[in-house]
Amino acid sequence: MDCHFDNFDFIELKVYDIHGYTKGRLVSSSAFPKIIENGHGLVASLCYKGIIGQLNAHPYFREAIGHKNVRLYPLLETLMPCQKIVQGDHKIASVLCETRLSDGTLDSGDPRQAALALLEQLHSEFGLKIKSSFEAEFGIRDSKTDQPFVNNTKWASTAIMQCAQDFVLDMVKSVTEIGIEIDILMPQLGDGQYKVTFDIAEGIKAADMTAEFKTASYVYLKMKGFNAEFMACVRPNAGLCHGFHYSFSLWDADGRNVFVDPEDPSQLSEFGRHWLAGLVKHTPGMTALISPTINCYRRLRSVGAPLYANWALENRGTAFQVRIEPAGNVYIENRLPSSACSPHLVLASTLAAGMDGVRRKLPLPQPLDESIKLPETLEKALEELEADTLLKEAISPKLVELFIHNKRVFEIQEFQTFGELSDEEMLLKEKDYYYDYC
C-alpha cells in the first residue's frame, strides 16, 4: 500500500509518554491536511499522566501555561499502516508527532524531543552518531487463567521455543508490519518469560522501535487473549524480573567506532573511558529515569542485576559491561534499565551522562568498584536525580521536574496510603497498580 494519508480512513496521532507507551488520538484522514499545517491540540500533560492515567496537576500546567494545549505536528516520514490485527474492516495508519508549545517552540518536556536534542548535541559538538539496540524481556500469560505461555523457566530451550514459535512469530510478523525490526528471539529464565533483541539502529530509531514494541505487543497479545507483562518484577520468588538492557557504540563520519583502541589491553579508547566514566558518575541520578517504578527496585535486588555503579569487561554483574566482539568491535551494555522504562529516557540519560564524562575528561574507576551502591528505592533514586544538577540540565530541567513530580505524587505518595504491609502484601499492591498499564 502506498503510505499516503489519502489511502486511510483514520490516522492515529501519537507521542511517547514518560512510561514508554504511545498516547494520542484518532483523526479522520479528511482532517489531516489541516493538522499537517496547523497541528492538533491536546492537553499539555499528555506525556505526564500518572502511570494508571491520573491527570497531572503540577503547577506548570495550571500556572505557567494556564491549562493551554500543546500542539501535535505529524512527522510525515513516520506515517505507516497500523497492525492489521487492529484495523479490522477499516484502513488506519499511525504517525509520530512532535509537540510544540503555543508559541510554536518545541516542547523540551517531550521525552522523544529531549533525546533528539541530545543526539543533535552529540553530532554538532563531537561529530558522532550512535548505533544501538535494546534487549526487551517480557512475559506472556493467559489473561483468564494467568498461566505462562509455554515457557516454564527453561532458559534458551529450543524445545520450548519450537512449541511457542508459531504463535510468537505471528506476533513478531505483526509488529514487523509497523517497522519494528527484531533480530533475536528466545525463552528466558522466568516463568512465561521471553526476550527479543531489536536490530541495531542509528539515532532515535532504536528507542522508537522499542517503545513502539511495548504498545504493539501489548495490543496484539491482549487481542489474542494474553497479557504482555512489562511490569519489572512480577514474581520475584520465581526469578521473574524483566530488564531492557541497552547496548550502544559511537561512530564518526569516517565510519570508525570511537570506543575502539586496538593498542589498549581492554580495547577501550581514551574517549570510551571518559564516556564510560560519565555513565558511572551519573548512575545514581540516572537510575530513577531508567528504573522508574517502585516495583523496579525488586529487580535491582535480584540475581543477575547490578548492585553498584560500576563497570567491567565482559561481566554481567555490573551496571555497565564493555563487550568486545571477535572482529575487535567494542560496545557498552547498560544493564540498569527495566522493562518499565521509557526507551527515550534511557537514550537521553545515556547521552547526557556520557557527554559530560568526555567534556570533563572524568577518570574511569577501577573495574568492579563497589564504592557507590545503587539507590535501593524509587524515592532514594529520585533524591539522587534531584541532586544531579548536571544531568538534569543536560536532559531537560522541565522534563526532570515533571518526571519527579509524577513519580512522587502518583506512586510514592499513593503507596504510602497503604500503611504497613508485609512484603507479600506489598507485591500484590504493586501488581494491582503496575501490571496492566499501557
JSON list of N, CA and C in Angstrom, two decimals, residues 323-357:
[
{"chain": "A", "resi": 323, "resn": "ARG", "atom": "N", "xyz": [31.68, -4.84, 26.06]},
{"chain": "A", "resi": 323, "resn": "ARG", "atom": "CA", "xyz": [31.67, -6.06, 25.25]},
{"chain": "A", "resi": 323, "resn": "ARG", "atom": "C", "xyz": [32.64, -5.90, 24.08]},
{"chain": "A", "resi": 324, "resn": "ILE", "atom": "N", "xyz": [33.45, -6.93, 23.86]},
{"chain": "A", "resi": 324, "resn": "ILE", "atom": "CA", "xyz": [34.42, -6.95, 22.76]},
{"chain": "A", "resi": 324, "resn": "ILE", "atom": "C", "xyz": [34.05, -8.08, 21.82]},
{"chain": "A", "resi": 325, "resn": "GLU", "atom": "N", "xyz": [33.74, -7.74, 20.59]},
{"chain": "A", "resi": 325, "resn": "GLU", "atom": "CA", "xyz": [33.36, -8.75, 19.60]},
{"chain": "A", "resi": 325, "resn": "GLU", "atom": "C", "xyz": [34.60, -9.34, 18.95]},
{"chain": "A", "resi": 326, "resn": "PRO", "atom": "N", "xyz": [34.48, -10.54, 18.37]},
{"chain": "A", "resi": 326, "resn": "PRO", "atom": "CA", "xyz": [35.64, -11.20, 17.77]},
{"chain": "A", "resi": 326, "resn": "PRO", "atom": "C", "xyz": [36.40, -10.35, 16.76]},
{"chain": "A", "resi": 327, "resn": "ALA", "atom": "N", "xyz": [35.70, -9.53, 15.99]},
{"chain": "A", "resi": 327, "resn": "ALA", "atom": "CA", "xyz": [36.35, -8.70, 14.97]},
{"chain": "A", "resi": 327, "resn": "ALA", "atom": "C", "xyz": [36.99, -7.44, 15.57]},
{"chain": "A", "resi": 328, "resn": "GLY", "atom": "N", "xyz": [36.92, -7.29, 16.90]},
{"chain": "A", "resi": 328, "resn": "GLY", "atom": "CA", "xyz": [37.53, -6.15, 17.55]},
{"chain": "A", "resi": 328, "resn": "GLY", "atom": "C", "xyz": [36.60, -4.98, 17.79]},
{"chain": "A", "resi": 329, "resn": "ASN", "atom": "N", "xyz": [35.33, -5.13, 17.42]},
{"chain": "A", "resi": 329, "resn": "ASN", "atom": "CA", "xyz": [34.38, -4.06, 17.70]},
{"chain": "A", "resi": 329, "resn": "ASN", "atom": "C", "xyz": [34.09, -4.01, 19.21]},
{"chain": "A", "resi": 330, "resn": "VAL", "atom": "N", "xyz": [33.88, -2.81, 19.72]},
{"chain": "A", "resi": 330, "resn": "VAL", "atom": "CA", "xyz": [33.64, -2.60, 21.15]},
{"chain": "A", "resi": 330, "resn": "VAL", "atom": "C", "xyz": [32.32, -1.85, 21.33]},
{"chain": "A", "resi": 331, "resn": "TYR", "atom": "N", "xyz": [31.51, -2.32, 22.27]},
{"chain": "A", "resi": 331, "resn": "TYR", "atom": "CA", "xyz": [30.31, -1.57, 22.62]},
{"chain": "A", "resi": 331, "resn": "TYR", "atom": "C", "xyz": [30.07, -1.67, 24.12]},
{"chain": "A", "resi": 332, "resn": "ILE", "atom": "N", "xyz": [29.24, -0.78, 24.63]},
{"chain": "A", "resi": 332, "resn": "ILE", "atom": "CA", "xyz": [28.91, -0.74, 26.06]},
{"chain": "A", "resi": 332, "resn": "ILE", "atom": "C", "xyz": [27.47, -1.20, 26.23]},
{"chain": "A", "resi": 333, "resn": "GLU", "atom": "N", "xyz": [27.26, -2.07, 27.20]},
{"chain": "A", "resi": 333, "resn": "GLU", "atom": "CA", "xyz": [25.91, -2.53, 27.54]},
{"chain": "A", "resi": 333, "resn": "GLU", "atom": "C", "xyz": [25.50, -1.94, 28.88]},
{"chain": "A", "resi": 334, "resn": "ASN", "atom": "N", "xyz": [24.42, -1.19, 28.88]},
{"chain": "A", "resi": 334, "resn": "ASN", "atom": "CA", "xyz": [23.84, -0.64, 30.10]},
{"chain": "A", "resi": 334, "resn": "ASN", "atom": "C", "xyz": [22.80, -1.63, 30.61]},
{"chain": "A", "resi": 335, "resn": "ARG", "atom": "N", "xyz": [23.06, -2.23, 31.78]},
{"chain": "A", "resi": 335, "resn": "ARG", "atom": "CA", "xyz": [22.20, -3.29, 32.31]},
{"chain": "A", "resi": 335, "resn": "ARG", "atom": "C", "xyz": [21.22, -2.78, 33.37]},
{"chain": "A", "resi": 336, "resn": "LEU", "atom": "N", "xyz": [21.14, -1.47, 33.53]},
{"chain": "A", "resi": 336, "resn": "LEU", "atom": "CA", "xyz": [20.25, -0.90, 34.55]},
{"chain": "A", "resi": 336, "resn": "LEU", "atom": "C", "xyz": [18.78, -0.80, 34.13]},
{"chain": "A", "resi": 337, "resn": "PRO", "atom": "N", "xyz": [18.46, -0.52, 32.86]},
{"chain": "A", "resi": 337, "resn": "PRO", "atom": "CA", "xyz": [17.05, -0.27, 32.53]},
{"chain": "A", "resi": 337, "resn": "PRO", "atom": "C", "xyz": [16.15, -1.48, 32.79]},
{"chain": "A", "resi": 338, "resn": "SER", "atom": "N", "xyz": [14.96, -1.20, 33.30]},
{"chain": "A", "resi": 338, "resn": "SER", "atom": "CA", "xyz": [13.96, -2.25, 33.49]},
{"chain": "A", "resi": 338, "resn": "SER", "atom": "C", "xyz": [12.94, -2.18, 32.37]},
{"chain": "A", "resi": 339, "resn": "SER", "atom": "N", "xyz": [12.08, -3.18, 32.31]},
{"chain": "A", "resi": 339, "resn": "SER", "atom": "CA", "xyz": [11.04, -3.23, 31.28]},
{"chain": "A", "resi": 339, "resn": "SER", "atom": "C", "xyz": [10.01, -2.12, 31.46]},
{"chain": "A", "resi": 340, "resn": "ALA", "atom": "N", "xyz": [10.00, -1.47, 32.62]},
{"chain": "A", "resi": 340, "resn": "ALA", "atom": "CA", "xyz": [9.06, -0.37, 32.86]},
{"chain": "A", "resi": 340, "resn": "ALA", "atom": "C", "xyz": [9.58, 0.96, 32.35]},
{"chain": "A", "resi": 341, "resn": "CYS", "atom": "N", "xyz": [10.75, 0.96, 31.73]},
{"chain": "A", "resi": 341, "resn": "CYS", "atom": "CA", "xyz": [11.39, 2.22, 31.35]},
{"chain": "A", "resi": 341, "resn": "CYS", "atom": "C", "xyz": [10.78, 2.84, 30.10]},
{"chain": "A", "resi": 342, "resn": "SER", "atom": "N", "xyz": [11.07, 4.11, 29.93]},
{"chain": "A", "resi": 342, "resn": "SER", "atom": "CA", "xyz": [10.90, 4.79, 28.64]},
{"chain": "A", "resi": 342, "resn": "SER", "atom": "C", "xyz": [12.21, 4.65, 27.88]},
{"chain": "A", "resi": 343, "resn": "PRO", "atom": "N", "xyz": [12.23, 3.96, 26.74]},
{"chain": "A", "resi": 343, "resn": "PRO", "atom": "CA", "xyz": [13.49, 3.85, 25.98]},
{"chain": "A", "resi": 343, "resn": "PRO", "atom": "C", "xyz": [14.08, 5.21, 25.60]},
{"chain": "A", "resi": 344, "resn": "HIS", "atom": "N", "xyz": [13.24, 6.21, 25.42]},
{"chain": "A", "resi": 344, "resn": "HIS", "atom": "CA", "xyz": [13.75, 7.54, 25.07]},
{"chain": "A", "resi": 344, "resn": "HIS", "atom": "C", "xyz": [14.48, 8.18, 26.25]},
{"chain": "A", "resi": 345, "resn": "LEU", "atom": "N", "xyz": [14.04, 7.90, 27.47]},
{"chain": "A", "resi": 345, "resn": "LEU", "atom": "CA", "xyz": [14.76, 8.42, 28.63]},
{"chain": "A", "resi": 345, "resn": "LEU", "atom": "C", "xyz": [16.05, 7.63, 28.88]},
{"chain": "A", "resi": 346, "resn": "VAL", "atom": "N", "xyz": [16.08, 6.36, 28.50]},
{"chain": "A", "resi": 346, "resn": "VAL", "atom": "CA", "xyz": [17.33, 5.60, 28.55]},
{"chain": "A", "resi": 346, "resn": "VAL", "atom": "C", "xyz": [18.34, 6.23, 27.60]},
{"chain": "A", "resi": 347, "resn": "LEU", "atom": "N", "xyz": [17.92, 6.50, 26.37]},
{"chain": "A", "resi": 347, "resn": "LEU", "atom": "CA", "xyz": [18.80, 7.12, 25.39]},
{"chain": "A", "resi": 347, "resn": "LEU", "atom": "C", "xyz": [19.25, 8.50, 25.86]},
{"chain": "A", "resi": 348, "resn": "ALA", "atom": "N", "xyz": [18.32, 9.31, 26.33]},
{"chain": "A", "resi": 348, "resn": "ALA", "atom": "CA", "xyz": [18.65, 10.67, 26.75]},
{"chain": "A", "resi": 348, "resn": "ALA", "atom": "C", "xyz": [19.64, 10.67, 27.91]},
{"chain": "A", "resi": 349, "resn": "SER", "atom": "N", "xyz": [19.41, 9.84, 28.92]},
{"chain": "A", "resi": 349, "resn": "SER", "atom": "CA", "xyz": [20.31, 9.82, 30.08]},
{"chain": "A", "resi": 349, "resn": "SER", "atom": "C", "xyz": [21.68, 9.26, 29.71]},
{"chain": "A", "resi": 350, "resn": "THR", "atom": "N", "xyz": [21.72, 8.29, 28.79]},
{"chain": "A", "resi": 350, "resn": "THR", "atom": "CA", "xyz": [23.00, 7.74, 28.33]},
{"chain": "A", "resi": 350, "resn": "THR", "atom": "C", "xyz": [23.82, 8.81, 27.63]},
{"chain": "A", "resi": 351, "resn": "LEU", "atom": "N", "xyz": [23.20, 9.58, 26.76]},
{"chain": "A", "resi": 351, "resn": "LEU", "atom": "CA", "xyz": [23.91, 10.64, 26.04]},
{"chain": "A", "resi": 351, "resn": "LEU", "atom": "C", "xyz": [24.34, 11.75, 26.98]},
{"chain": "A", "resi": 352, "resn": "ALA", "atom": "N", "xyz": [23.46, 12.17, 27.88]},
{"chain": "A", "resi": 352, "resn": "ALA", "atom": "CA", "xyz": [23.79, 13.27, 28.79]},
{"chain": "A", "resi": 352, "resn": "ALA", "atom": "C", "xyz": [24.96, 12.90, 29.69]},
{"chain": "A", "resi": 353, "resn": "ALA", "atom": "N", "xyz": [24.92, 11.71, 30.27]},
{"chain": "A", "resi": 353, "resn": "ALA", "atom": "CA", "xyz": [25.98, 11.28, 31.19]},
{"chain": "A", "resi": 353, "resn": "ALA", "atom": "C", "xyz": [27.29, 11.06, 30.46]},
{"chain": "A", "resi": 354, "resn": "GLY", "atom": "N", "xyz": [27.24, 10.40, 29.31]},
{"chain": "A", "resi": 354, "resn": "GLY", "atom": "CA", "xyz": [28.45, 10.11, 28.56]},
{"chain": "A", "resi": 354, "resn": "GLY", "atom": "C", "xyz": [29.14, 11.36, 28.06]},
{"chain": "A", "resi": 355, "resn": "MET", "atom": "N", "xyz": [28.38, 12.30, 27.52]},
{"chain": "A", "resi": 355, "resn": "MET", "atom": "CA", "xyz": [28.99, 13.54, 27.02]},
{"chain": "A", "resi": 355, "resn": "MET", "atom": "C", "xyz": [29.61, 14.34, 28.15]},
{"chain": "A", "resi": 356, "resn": "ASP", "atom": "N", "xyz": [28.99, 14.32, 29.33]},
{"chain": "A", "resi": 356, "resn": "ASP", "atom": "CA", "xyz": [29.60, 15.02, 30.47]},
{"chain": "A", "resi": 356, "resn": "ASP", "atom": "C", "xyz": [30.94, 14.40, 30.83]},
{"chain": "A", "resi": 357, "resn": "GLY", "atom": "N", "xyz": [31.02, 13.08, 30.79]},
{"chain": "A", "resi": 357, "resn": "GLY", "atom": "CA", "xyz": [32.28, 12.41, 31.08]},
{"chain": "A", "resi": 357, "resn": "GLY", "atom": "C", "xyz": [33.38, 12.81, 30.12]}
]
